[in-house]
Short mmCIF file of C-alpha atoms and ligand atoms in Angstrom, two decimals:
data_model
loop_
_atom_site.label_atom_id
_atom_site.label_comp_id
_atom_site.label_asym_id
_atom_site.label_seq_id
_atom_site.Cartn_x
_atom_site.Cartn_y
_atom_site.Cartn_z
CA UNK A 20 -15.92 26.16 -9.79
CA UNK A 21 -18.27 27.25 -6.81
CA UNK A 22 -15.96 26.01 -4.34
CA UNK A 23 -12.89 27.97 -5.89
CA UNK A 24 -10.86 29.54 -3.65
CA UNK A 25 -7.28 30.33 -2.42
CA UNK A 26 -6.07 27.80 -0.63
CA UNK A 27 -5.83 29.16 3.52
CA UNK A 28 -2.08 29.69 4.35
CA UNK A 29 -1.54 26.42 6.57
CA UNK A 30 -2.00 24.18 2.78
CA UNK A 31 0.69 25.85 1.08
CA UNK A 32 4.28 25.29 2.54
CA UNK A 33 5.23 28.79 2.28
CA UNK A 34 4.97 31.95 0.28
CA UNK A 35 7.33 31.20 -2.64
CA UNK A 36 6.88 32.58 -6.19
CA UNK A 37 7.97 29.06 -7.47
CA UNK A 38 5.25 26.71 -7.21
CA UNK A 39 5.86 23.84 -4.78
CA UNK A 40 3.60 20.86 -3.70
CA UNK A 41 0.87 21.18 -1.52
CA UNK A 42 1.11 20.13 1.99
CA UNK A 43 0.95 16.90 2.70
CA UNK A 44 0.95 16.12 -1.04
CA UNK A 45 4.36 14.19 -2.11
CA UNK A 46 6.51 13.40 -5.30
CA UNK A 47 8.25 10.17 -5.08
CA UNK A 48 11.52 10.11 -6.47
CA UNK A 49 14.35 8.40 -7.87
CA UNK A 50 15.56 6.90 -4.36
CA UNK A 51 12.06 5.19 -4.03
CA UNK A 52 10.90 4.18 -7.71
CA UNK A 53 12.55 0.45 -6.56
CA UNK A 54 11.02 0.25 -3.49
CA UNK A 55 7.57 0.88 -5.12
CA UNK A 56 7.89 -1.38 -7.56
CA UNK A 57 8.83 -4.42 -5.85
CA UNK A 58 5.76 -3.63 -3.76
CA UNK A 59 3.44 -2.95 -6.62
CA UNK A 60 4.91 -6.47 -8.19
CA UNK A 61 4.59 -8.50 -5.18
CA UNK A 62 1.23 -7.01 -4.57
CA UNK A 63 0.55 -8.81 -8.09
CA UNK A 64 1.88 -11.80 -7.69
CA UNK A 65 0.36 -12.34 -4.72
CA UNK A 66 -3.08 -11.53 -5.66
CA UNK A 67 -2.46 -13.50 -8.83
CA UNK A 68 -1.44 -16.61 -6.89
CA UNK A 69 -5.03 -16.01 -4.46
CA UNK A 70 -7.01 -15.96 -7.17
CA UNK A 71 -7.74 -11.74 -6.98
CA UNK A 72 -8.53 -9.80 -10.11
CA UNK A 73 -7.50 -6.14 -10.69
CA UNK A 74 -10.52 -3.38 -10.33
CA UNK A 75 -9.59 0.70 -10.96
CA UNK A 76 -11.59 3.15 -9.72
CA UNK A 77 -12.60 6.89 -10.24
CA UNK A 78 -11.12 9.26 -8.09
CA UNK A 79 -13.87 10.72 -7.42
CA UNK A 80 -17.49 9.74 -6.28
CA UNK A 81 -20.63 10.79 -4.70
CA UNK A 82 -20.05 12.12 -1.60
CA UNK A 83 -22.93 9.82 -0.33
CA UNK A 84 -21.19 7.15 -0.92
CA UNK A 85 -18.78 8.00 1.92
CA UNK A 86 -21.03 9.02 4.24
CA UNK A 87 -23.47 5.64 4.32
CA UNK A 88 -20.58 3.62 4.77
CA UNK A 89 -17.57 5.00 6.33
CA UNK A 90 -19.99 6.39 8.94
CA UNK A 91 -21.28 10.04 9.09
CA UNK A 92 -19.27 10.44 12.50
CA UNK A 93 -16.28 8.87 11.49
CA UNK A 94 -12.83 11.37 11.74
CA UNK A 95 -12.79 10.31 7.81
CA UNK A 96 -16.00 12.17 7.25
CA UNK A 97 -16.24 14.90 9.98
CA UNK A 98 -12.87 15.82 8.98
CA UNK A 99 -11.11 14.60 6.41
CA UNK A 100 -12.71 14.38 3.42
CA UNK A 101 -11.87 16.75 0.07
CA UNK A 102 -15.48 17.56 -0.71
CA UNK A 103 -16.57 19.99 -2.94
CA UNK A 104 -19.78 20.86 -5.77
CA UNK A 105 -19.01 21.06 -9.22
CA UNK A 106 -19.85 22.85 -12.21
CA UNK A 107 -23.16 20.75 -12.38
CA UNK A 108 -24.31 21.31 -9.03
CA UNK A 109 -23.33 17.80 -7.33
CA UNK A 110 -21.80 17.01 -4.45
CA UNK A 111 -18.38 15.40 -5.12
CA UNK A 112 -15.31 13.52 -2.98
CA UNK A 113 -12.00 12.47 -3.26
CA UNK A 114 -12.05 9.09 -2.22
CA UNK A 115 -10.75 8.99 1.04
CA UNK A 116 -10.69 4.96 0.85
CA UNK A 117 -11.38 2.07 -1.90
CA UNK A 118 -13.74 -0.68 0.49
CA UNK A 119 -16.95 1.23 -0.05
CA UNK A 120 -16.03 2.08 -3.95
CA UNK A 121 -15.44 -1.78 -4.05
CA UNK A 122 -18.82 -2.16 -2.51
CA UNK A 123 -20.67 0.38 -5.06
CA UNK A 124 -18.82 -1.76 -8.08
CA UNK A 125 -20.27 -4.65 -7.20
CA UNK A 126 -23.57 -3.36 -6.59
CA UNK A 127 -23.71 -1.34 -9.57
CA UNK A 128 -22.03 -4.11 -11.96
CA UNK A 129 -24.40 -7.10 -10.85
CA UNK A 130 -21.33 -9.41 -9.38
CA UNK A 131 -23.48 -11.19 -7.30
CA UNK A 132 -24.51 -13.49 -10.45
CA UNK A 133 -20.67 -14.22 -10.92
CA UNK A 134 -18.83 -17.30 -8.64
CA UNK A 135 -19.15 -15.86 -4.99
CA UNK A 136 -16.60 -14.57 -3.23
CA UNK A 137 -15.66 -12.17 -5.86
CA UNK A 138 -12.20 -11.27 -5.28
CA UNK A 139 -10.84 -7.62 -6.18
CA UNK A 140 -7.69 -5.97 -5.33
CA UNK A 141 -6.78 -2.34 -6.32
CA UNK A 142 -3.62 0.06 -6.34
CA UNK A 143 -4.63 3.48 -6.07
CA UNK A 144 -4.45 6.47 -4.15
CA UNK A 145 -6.55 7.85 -1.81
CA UNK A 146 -7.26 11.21 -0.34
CA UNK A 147 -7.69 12.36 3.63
CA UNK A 148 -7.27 15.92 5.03
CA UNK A 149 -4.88 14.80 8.01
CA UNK A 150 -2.28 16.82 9.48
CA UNK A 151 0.38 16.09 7.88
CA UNK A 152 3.51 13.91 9.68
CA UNK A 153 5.81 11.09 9.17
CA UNK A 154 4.06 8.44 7.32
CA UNK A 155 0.31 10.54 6.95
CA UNK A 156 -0.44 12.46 3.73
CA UNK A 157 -3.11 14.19 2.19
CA UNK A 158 -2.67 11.93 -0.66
CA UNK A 159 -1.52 8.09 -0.37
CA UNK A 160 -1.19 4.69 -2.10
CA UNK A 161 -3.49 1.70 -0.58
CA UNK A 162 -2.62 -1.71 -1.88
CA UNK A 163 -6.29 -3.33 -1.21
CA UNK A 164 -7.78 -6.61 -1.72
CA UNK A 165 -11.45 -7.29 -0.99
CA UNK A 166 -13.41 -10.65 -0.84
CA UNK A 167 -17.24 -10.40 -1.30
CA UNK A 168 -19.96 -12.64 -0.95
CA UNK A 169 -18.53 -15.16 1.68
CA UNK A 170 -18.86 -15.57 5.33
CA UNK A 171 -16.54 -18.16 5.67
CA UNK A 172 -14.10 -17.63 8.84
CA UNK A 173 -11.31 -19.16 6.46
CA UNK A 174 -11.73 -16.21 3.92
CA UNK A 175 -10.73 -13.88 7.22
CA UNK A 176 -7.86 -15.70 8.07
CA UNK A 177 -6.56 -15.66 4.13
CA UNK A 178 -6.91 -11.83 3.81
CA UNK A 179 -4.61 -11.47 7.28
CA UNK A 180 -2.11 -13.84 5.95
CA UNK A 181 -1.47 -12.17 3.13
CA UNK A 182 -0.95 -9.33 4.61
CA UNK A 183 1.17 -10.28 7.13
CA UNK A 184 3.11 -12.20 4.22
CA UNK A 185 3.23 -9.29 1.84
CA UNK A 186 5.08 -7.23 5.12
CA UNK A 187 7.20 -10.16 5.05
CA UNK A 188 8.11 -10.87 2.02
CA UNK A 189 9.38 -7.24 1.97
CA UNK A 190 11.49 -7.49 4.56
CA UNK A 191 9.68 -6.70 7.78
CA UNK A 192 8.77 -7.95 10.95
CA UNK A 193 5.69 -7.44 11.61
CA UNK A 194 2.41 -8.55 13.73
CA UNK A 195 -1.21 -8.75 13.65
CA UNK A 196 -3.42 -6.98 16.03
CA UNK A 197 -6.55 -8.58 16.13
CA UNK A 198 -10.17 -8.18 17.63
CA UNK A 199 -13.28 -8.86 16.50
CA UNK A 200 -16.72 -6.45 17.08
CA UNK A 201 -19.60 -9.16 16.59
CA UNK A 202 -22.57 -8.02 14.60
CA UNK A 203 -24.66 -4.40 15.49
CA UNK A 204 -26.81 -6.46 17.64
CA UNK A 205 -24.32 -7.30 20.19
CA UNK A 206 -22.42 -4.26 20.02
CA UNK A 207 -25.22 -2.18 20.96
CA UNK A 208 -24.95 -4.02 24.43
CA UNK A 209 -21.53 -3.54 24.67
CA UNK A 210 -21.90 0.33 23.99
CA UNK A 211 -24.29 0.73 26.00
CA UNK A 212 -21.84 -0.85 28.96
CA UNK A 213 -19.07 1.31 27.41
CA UNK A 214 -20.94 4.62 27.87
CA UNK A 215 -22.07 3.95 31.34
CA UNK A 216 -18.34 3.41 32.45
CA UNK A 217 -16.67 6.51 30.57
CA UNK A 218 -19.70 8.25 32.28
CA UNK A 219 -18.49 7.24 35.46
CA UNK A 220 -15.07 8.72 34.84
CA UNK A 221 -16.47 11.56 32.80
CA UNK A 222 -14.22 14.35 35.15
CA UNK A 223 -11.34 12.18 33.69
CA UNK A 224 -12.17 12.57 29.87
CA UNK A 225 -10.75 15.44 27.60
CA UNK A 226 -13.03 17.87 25.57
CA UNK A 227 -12.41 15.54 22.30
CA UNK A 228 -13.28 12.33 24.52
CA UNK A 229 -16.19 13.82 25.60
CA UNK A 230 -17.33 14.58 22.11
CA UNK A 231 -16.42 10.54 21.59
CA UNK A 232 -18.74 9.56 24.57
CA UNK A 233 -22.19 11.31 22.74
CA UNK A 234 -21.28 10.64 18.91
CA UNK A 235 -19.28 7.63 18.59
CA UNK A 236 -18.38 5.79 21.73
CA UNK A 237 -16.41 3.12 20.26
CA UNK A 238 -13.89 5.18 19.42
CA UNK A 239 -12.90 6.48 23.15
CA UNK A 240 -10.84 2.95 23.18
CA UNK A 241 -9.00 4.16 20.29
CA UNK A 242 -8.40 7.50 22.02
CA UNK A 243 -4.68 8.37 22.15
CA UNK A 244 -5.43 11.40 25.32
CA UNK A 245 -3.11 11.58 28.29
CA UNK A 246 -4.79 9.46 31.06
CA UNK A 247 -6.56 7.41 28.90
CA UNK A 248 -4.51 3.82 28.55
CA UNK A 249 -5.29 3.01 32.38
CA UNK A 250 -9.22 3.74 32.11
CA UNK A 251 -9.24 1.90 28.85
CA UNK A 252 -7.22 -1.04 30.41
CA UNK A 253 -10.00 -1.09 32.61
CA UNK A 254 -13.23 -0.61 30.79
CA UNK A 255 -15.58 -3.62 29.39
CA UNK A 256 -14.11 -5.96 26.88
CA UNK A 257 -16.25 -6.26 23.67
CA UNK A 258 -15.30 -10.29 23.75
CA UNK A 259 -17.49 -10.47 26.89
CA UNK A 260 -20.42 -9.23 25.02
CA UNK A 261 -19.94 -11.52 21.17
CA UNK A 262 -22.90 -12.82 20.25
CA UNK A 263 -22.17 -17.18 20.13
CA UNK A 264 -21.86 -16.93 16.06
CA UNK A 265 -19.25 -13.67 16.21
CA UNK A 266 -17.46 -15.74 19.01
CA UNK A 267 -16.75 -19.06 16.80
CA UNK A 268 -16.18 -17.27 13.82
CA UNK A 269 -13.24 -15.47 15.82
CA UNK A 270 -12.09 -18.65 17.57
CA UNK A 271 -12.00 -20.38 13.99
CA UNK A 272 -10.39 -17.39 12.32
CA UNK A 273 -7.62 -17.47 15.36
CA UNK A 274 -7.26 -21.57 14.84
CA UNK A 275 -6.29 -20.59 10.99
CA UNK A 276 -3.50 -17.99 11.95
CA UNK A 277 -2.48 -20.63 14.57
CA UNK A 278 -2.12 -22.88 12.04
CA UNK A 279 -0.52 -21.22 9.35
CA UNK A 280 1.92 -19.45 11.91
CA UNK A 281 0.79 -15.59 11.60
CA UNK A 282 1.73 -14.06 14.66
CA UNK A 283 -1.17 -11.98 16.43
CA UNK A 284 -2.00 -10.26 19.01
CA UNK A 285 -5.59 -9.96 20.85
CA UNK A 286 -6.64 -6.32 20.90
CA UNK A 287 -9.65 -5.86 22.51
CA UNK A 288 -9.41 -1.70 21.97
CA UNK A 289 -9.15 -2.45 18.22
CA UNK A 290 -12.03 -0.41 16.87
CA UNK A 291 -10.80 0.81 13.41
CA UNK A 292 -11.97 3.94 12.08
CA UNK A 293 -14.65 2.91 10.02
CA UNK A 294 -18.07 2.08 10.81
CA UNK A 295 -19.14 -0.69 8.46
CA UNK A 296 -17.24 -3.19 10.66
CA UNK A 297 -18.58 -6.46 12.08
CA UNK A 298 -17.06 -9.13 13.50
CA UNK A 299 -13.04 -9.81 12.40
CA UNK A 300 -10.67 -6.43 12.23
CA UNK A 301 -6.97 -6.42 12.52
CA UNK A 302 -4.43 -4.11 11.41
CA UNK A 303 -0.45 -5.07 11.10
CA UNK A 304 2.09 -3.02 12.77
CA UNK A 305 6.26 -3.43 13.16
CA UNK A 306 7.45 -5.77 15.77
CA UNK A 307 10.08 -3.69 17.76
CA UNK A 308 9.53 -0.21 15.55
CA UNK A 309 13.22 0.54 14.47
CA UNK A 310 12.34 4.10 14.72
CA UNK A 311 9.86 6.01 17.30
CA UNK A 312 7.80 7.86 14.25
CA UNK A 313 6.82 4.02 13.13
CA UNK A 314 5.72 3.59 16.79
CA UNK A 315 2.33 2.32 16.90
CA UNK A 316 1.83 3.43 13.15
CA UNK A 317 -0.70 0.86 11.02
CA UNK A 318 1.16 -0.59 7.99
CA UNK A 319 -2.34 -1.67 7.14
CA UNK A 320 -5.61 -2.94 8.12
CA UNK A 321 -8.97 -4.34 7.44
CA UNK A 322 -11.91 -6.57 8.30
CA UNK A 323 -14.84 -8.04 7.74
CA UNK A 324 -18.04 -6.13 6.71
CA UNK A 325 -21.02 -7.75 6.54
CA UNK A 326 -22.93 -5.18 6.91
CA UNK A 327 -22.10 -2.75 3.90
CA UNK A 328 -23.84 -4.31 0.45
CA UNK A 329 -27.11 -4.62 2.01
CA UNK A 330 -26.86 -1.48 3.67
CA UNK A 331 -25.82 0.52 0.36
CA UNK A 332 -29.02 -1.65 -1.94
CA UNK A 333 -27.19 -4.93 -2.74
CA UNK A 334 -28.43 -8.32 -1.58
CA UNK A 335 -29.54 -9.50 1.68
CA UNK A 336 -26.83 -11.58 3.68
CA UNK A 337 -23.99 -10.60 1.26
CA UNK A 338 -20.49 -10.50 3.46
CA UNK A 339 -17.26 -9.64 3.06
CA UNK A 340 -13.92 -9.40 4.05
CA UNK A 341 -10.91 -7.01 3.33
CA UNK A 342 -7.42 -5.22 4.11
CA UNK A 343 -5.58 -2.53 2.82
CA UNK A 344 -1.87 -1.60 2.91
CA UNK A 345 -0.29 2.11 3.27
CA UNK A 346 2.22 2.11 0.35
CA UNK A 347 4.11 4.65 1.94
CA UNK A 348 4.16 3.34 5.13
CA UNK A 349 5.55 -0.02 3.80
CA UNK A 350 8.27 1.89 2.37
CA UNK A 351 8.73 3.85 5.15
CA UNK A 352 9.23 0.51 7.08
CA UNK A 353 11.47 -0.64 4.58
CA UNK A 354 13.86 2.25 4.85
CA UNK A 355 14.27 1.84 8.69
CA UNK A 356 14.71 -1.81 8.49
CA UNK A 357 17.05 -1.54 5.73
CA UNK A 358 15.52 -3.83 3.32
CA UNK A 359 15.41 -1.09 0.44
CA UNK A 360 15.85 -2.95 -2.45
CA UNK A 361 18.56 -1.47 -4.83
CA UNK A 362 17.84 1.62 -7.00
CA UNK A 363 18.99 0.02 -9.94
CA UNK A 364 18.39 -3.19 -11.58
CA UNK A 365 21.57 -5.50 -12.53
CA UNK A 366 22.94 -4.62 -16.02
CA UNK A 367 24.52 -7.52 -17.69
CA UNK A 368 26.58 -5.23 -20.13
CA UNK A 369 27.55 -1.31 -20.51
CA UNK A 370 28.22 0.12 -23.59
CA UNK A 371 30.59 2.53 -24.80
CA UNK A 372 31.11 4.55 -27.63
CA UNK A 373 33.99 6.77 -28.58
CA UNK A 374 33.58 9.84 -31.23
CA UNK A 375 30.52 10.74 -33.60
CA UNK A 376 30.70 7.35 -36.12
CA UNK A 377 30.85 5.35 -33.01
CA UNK A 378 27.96 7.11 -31.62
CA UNK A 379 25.85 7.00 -34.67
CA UNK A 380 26.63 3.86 -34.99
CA UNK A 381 25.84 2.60 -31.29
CA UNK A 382 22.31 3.67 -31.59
CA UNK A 383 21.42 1.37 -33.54
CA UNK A 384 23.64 -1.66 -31.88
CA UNK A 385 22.33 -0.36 -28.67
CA UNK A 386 19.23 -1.09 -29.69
CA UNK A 387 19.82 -4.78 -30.81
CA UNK A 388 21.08 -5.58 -27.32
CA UNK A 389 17.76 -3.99 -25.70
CA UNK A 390 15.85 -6.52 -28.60
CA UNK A 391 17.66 -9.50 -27.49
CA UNK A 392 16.40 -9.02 -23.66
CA UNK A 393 19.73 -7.97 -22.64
CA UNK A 394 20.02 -5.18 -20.08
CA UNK A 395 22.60 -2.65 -20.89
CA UNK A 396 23.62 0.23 -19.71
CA UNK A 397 24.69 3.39 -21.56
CA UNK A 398 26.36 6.49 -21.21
CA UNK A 399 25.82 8.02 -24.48
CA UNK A 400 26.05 11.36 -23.46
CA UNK A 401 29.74 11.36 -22.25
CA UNK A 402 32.64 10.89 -24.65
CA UNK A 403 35.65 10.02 -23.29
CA UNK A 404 36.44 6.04 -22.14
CA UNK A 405 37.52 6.62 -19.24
CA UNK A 406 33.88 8.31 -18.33
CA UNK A 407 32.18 5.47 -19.58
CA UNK A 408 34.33 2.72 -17.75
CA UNK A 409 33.93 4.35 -14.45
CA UNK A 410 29.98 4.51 -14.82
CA UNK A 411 30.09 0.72 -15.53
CA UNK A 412 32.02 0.29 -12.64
CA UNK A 413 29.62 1.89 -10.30
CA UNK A 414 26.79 -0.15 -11.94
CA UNK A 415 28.69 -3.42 -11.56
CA UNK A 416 28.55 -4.42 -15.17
CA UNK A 417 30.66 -7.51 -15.56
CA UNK A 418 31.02 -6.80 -19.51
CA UNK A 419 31.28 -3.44 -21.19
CA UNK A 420 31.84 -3.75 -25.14
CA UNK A 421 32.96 -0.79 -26.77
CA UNK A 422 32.91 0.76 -30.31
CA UNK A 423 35.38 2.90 -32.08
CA UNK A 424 35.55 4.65 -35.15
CA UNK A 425 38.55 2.19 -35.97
CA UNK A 426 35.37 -0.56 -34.97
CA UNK A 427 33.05 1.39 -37.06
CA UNK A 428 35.15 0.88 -40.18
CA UNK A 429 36.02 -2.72 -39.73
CA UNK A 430 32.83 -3.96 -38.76
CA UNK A 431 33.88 -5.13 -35.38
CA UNK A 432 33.54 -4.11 -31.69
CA UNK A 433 35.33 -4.79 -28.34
CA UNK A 434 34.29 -7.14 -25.76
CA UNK A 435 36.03 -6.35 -22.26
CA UNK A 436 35.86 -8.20 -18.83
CA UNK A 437 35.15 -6.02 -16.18
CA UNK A 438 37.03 -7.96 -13.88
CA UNK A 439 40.39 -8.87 -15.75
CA UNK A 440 40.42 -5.99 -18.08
CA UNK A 441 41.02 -8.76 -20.98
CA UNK A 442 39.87 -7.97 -24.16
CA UNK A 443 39.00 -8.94 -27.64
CA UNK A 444 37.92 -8.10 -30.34
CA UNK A 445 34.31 -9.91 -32.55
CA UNK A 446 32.47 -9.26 -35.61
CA UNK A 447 29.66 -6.55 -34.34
CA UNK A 448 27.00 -8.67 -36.31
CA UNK A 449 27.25 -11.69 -34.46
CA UNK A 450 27.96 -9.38 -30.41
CA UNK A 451 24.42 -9.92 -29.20
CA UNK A 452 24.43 -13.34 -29.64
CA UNK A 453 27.73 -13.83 -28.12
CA UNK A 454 26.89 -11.89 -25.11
CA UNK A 455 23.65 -13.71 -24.67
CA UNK A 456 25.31 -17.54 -24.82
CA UNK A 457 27.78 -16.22 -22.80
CA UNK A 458 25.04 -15.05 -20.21
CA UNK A 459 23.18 -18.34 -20.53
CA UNK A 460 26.15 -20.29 -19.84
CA UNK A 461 26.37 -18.09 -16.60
CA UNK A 462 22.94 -18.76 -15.41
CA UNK A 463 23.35 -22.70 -16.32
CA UNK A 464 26.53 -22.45 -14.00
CA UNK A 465 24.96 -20.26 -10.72
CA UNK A 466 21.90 -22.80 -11.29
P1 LIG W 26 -7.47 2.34 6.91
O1 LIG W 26 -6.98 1.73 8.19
O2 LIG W 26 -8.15 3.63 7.02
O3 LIG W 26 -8.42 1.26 6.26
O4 LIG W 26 -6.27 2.47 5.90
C1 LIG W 26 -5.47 1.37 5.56
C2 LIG W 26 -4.01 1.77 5.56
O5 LIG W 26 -3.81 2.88 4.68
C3 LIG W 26 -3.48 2.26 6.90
O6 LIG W 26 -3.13 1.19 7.75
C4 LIG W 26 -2.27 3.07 6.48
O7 LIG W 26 -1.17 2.22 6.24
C5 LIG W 26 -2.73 3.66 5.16
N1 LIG W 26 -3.17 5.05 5.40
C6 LIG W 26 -4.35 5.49 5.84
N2 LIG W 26 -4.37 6.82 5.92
C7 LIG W 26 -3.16 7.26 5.54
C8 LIG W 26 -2.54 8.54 5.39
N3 LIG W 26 -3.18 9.67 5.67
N4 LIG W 26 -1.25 8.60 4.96
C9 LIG W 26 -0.57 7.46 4.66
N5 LIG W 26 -1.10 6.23 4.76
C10 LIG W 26 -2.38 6.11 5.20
C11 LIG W 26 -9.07 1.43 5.09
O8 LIG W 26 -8.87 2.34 4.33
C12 LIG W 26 -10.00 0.30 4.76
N6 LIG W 26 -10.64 0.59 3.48
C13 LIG W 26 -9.27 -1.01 4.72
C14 LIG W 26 -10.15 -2.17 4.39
C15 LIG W 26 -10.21 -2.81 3.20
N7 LIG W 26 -11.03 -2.72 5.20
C16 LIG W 26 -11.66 -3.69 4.55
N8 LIG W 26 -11.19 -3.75 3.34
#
């Protein structure tokens, strides 16, 4: 590759001959796999329920792409972005975000002639050269859902509560910082009012504020310096300068989450880091943060963005609306408040084998359990009883049958309560479907 090169000392953890992962690059393990997957399959069923359907995306993609719509003086794209050329000659990214991928699909694919809005969601990951810390990686997992080709205030309010629903649902209390940034027109006014007062305190401003004041001015009220939270408490409020239409869309959007019982909070410093925002953008952080590194740290975000088909070649007057979720974040969340779901799933039955017949044997009855929809647990790699028993106590069976080589021979196996120790003894044939009336009967009971 033209690009090729050995990665600068700071992006490898440190000089070891075994290889390790890259900084700010992550495996996720055993002690998370549940966590993930009750996010991934609420993320479904909620998007199911809203009528969303499921896009996937290339990693990679013009670089262009980025640029035109996440804004050329964005952090994203000064900074952040894994850019390189390829063997061909063209200028490539890892996507550092899915909203302007979305955008290009539905350009490129003519959705506009399907029912409008088209809803999309994706799981993915996505790519950003941050410094690494608590809850920011190099490489992370955006749950995102995207409406497009609606301007409707209620399609705003939808995409928030869902969000702030999908935090819920998982456990978390959370709330919705909201603000809205009109349309281009009216922001230019309220920029222009911006700059003059951050001129007038210029002496105040750090060297990176400074930089904000001449490229993206916006972004001072996002600006995290020593100093700064009083002259930002101060400055000019964007809601002073919406445009009527931005200002009723908000007011309708707020009368929604009112309604539906979202709690918000007005933020009128709320800028985002993206440029191709107009109008509604929120992002949803933890009520009372259990833990300071989750202090102030988006679980997601979004907005409306109006703006971004027509500006990348689709139709005129096509809007849109959209949030994303940090996976890792939300699991991050989870941890702190305790709502980690358990590693394992509930087995109804373990199963244990004693000596080689038994074992050869098991397979295959093993097997007919899994067929029947039955979950079972198995040690098959230990041989002694004892071994067995003490694995299905940790995972809680309530049943654990067991087969012998005496068993074997007759045809039979053991059925034991977990509870009582009682045991007895059934025709290995008919086990399955004694274990699955018995489990029936159990559900009909609990119902
Ligand atoms: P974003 O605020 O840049 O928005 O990212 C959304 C969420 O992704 C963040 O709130 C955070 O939870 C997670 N996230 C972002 N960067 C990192 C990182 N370095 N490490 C871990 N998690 C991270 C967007 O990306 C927009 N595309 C959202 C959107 C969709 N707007 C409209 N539609």
């Amino acid at each position: 590759m033209p690009t090729e090169k050995a990665a600068p000392a700071a992006d490898v953890k440190k000089k070891s001959k075994t290889p390790e992962t890259l900084r700010g690059f992550r495996d996720v393990l055993a002690d998370e796999q549940a966590a993930w997957e009750k996010i991934e399959s609420l993320a479904r069923g909620m998007t199911q329920a809203y009528g969303f359907g499921r896009i996937r995306m290339p990693v990679l993609e013009q670089t262009a792409l980025f640029e035109r719509s996440v804004g050329k003086d964005t952090d994203i794209v000064e900074k952040e972005m894994f850019t390189f050329v390829d063997q061909g000659g063209v200028k490539m990214t890892l996507r550092p975000e899915g909203t302007a991928q979305v955008a290009r699909a539905y350009i490129e694919h003519g959705m506009v002639n399907q029912s409008q809005p088209v809803k999309l969601w994706y799981f993915e990951p996505f790519f950003r050269h941050e410094r690494p810390q608590a809850g920011r990686y190099r490489q992370f997992y955006q749950w995102g859902i995207e409406a497009i080709g609606s301007d409707d205030p209620v399609v705003d309010a939808q995409i928030i509560l869902m969000a702030q629903r999908f935090c819920r649902d998982l456990g978390l209390d959370v709330i919705v910082q909201i603000n809205s940034l009109g349309t281009p027109a009216s922001r230019k006014d309220y920029i222009a009012e911006l700059v003059k007062y951050f001129k007038q305190h210029k002496k105040a401003l750090s060297e990176t504020d400074l930089k904000r004041l001449t490229k993206n001015p916006l972004r001072l009220l996002d600006s995290k310096e020593p100093g700064m939270e009083e002259l930002k408490a101060n400055a000019p409020q964007i809601f002073d300068y919406l445009d009527e239409a931005s200002k009723q869309h908000f007011m309708k959007v707020l009368e929604y989450l009112d309604e539906t019982e979202v709690p918000y909070a007005l933020n009128p410093c709320l800028v985002r880091g993206l440029d191709y925002y107009t109008k509604t953008t929120f992002e949803i952080v933890l009520n009372n943060a259990p833990s300071p590194e989750l202090e102030g740290l988006a679980l997601g975000g979004g907005g409306r963005y109006d703006g971004l088909i027509p500006m990348l070649g689709g139709r005129e007057n096509t809007s849109a609306m959209g949030a994303a979720m940090g996976v890792e974040r939300m699991v991050l969340a989870m941890k702190a408040a305790n709502a980690m779901p358990p590693r394992r799933e509930k087995i109804d039955v373990f199963f244990c084998q004693l000596g080689e017949g038994a074992r050869r044997k098991g397979l295959a009855v093993y097997e007919k359990f899994r067929e029947g929809g039955i979950m079972v647990g198995e040690a098959f790699g230990k041989g002694t009883l004892k071994a067995q028993l003490e694995i299905a106590d940790k995972l809680k069976a309530p049943v654990a049958v067991i087969l012998g080589q005496k068993e074997v021979l007759d045809g039979t196996i053991i059925i034991r309560d977990m509870e009582s120790g009682a045991q007895e003894i059934v025709d290995v044939e008919k086990v399955v479907g004694i274990i699955a009336k018995r489990l029936k009967d159990v559900a009909e009971k609990q119902a």
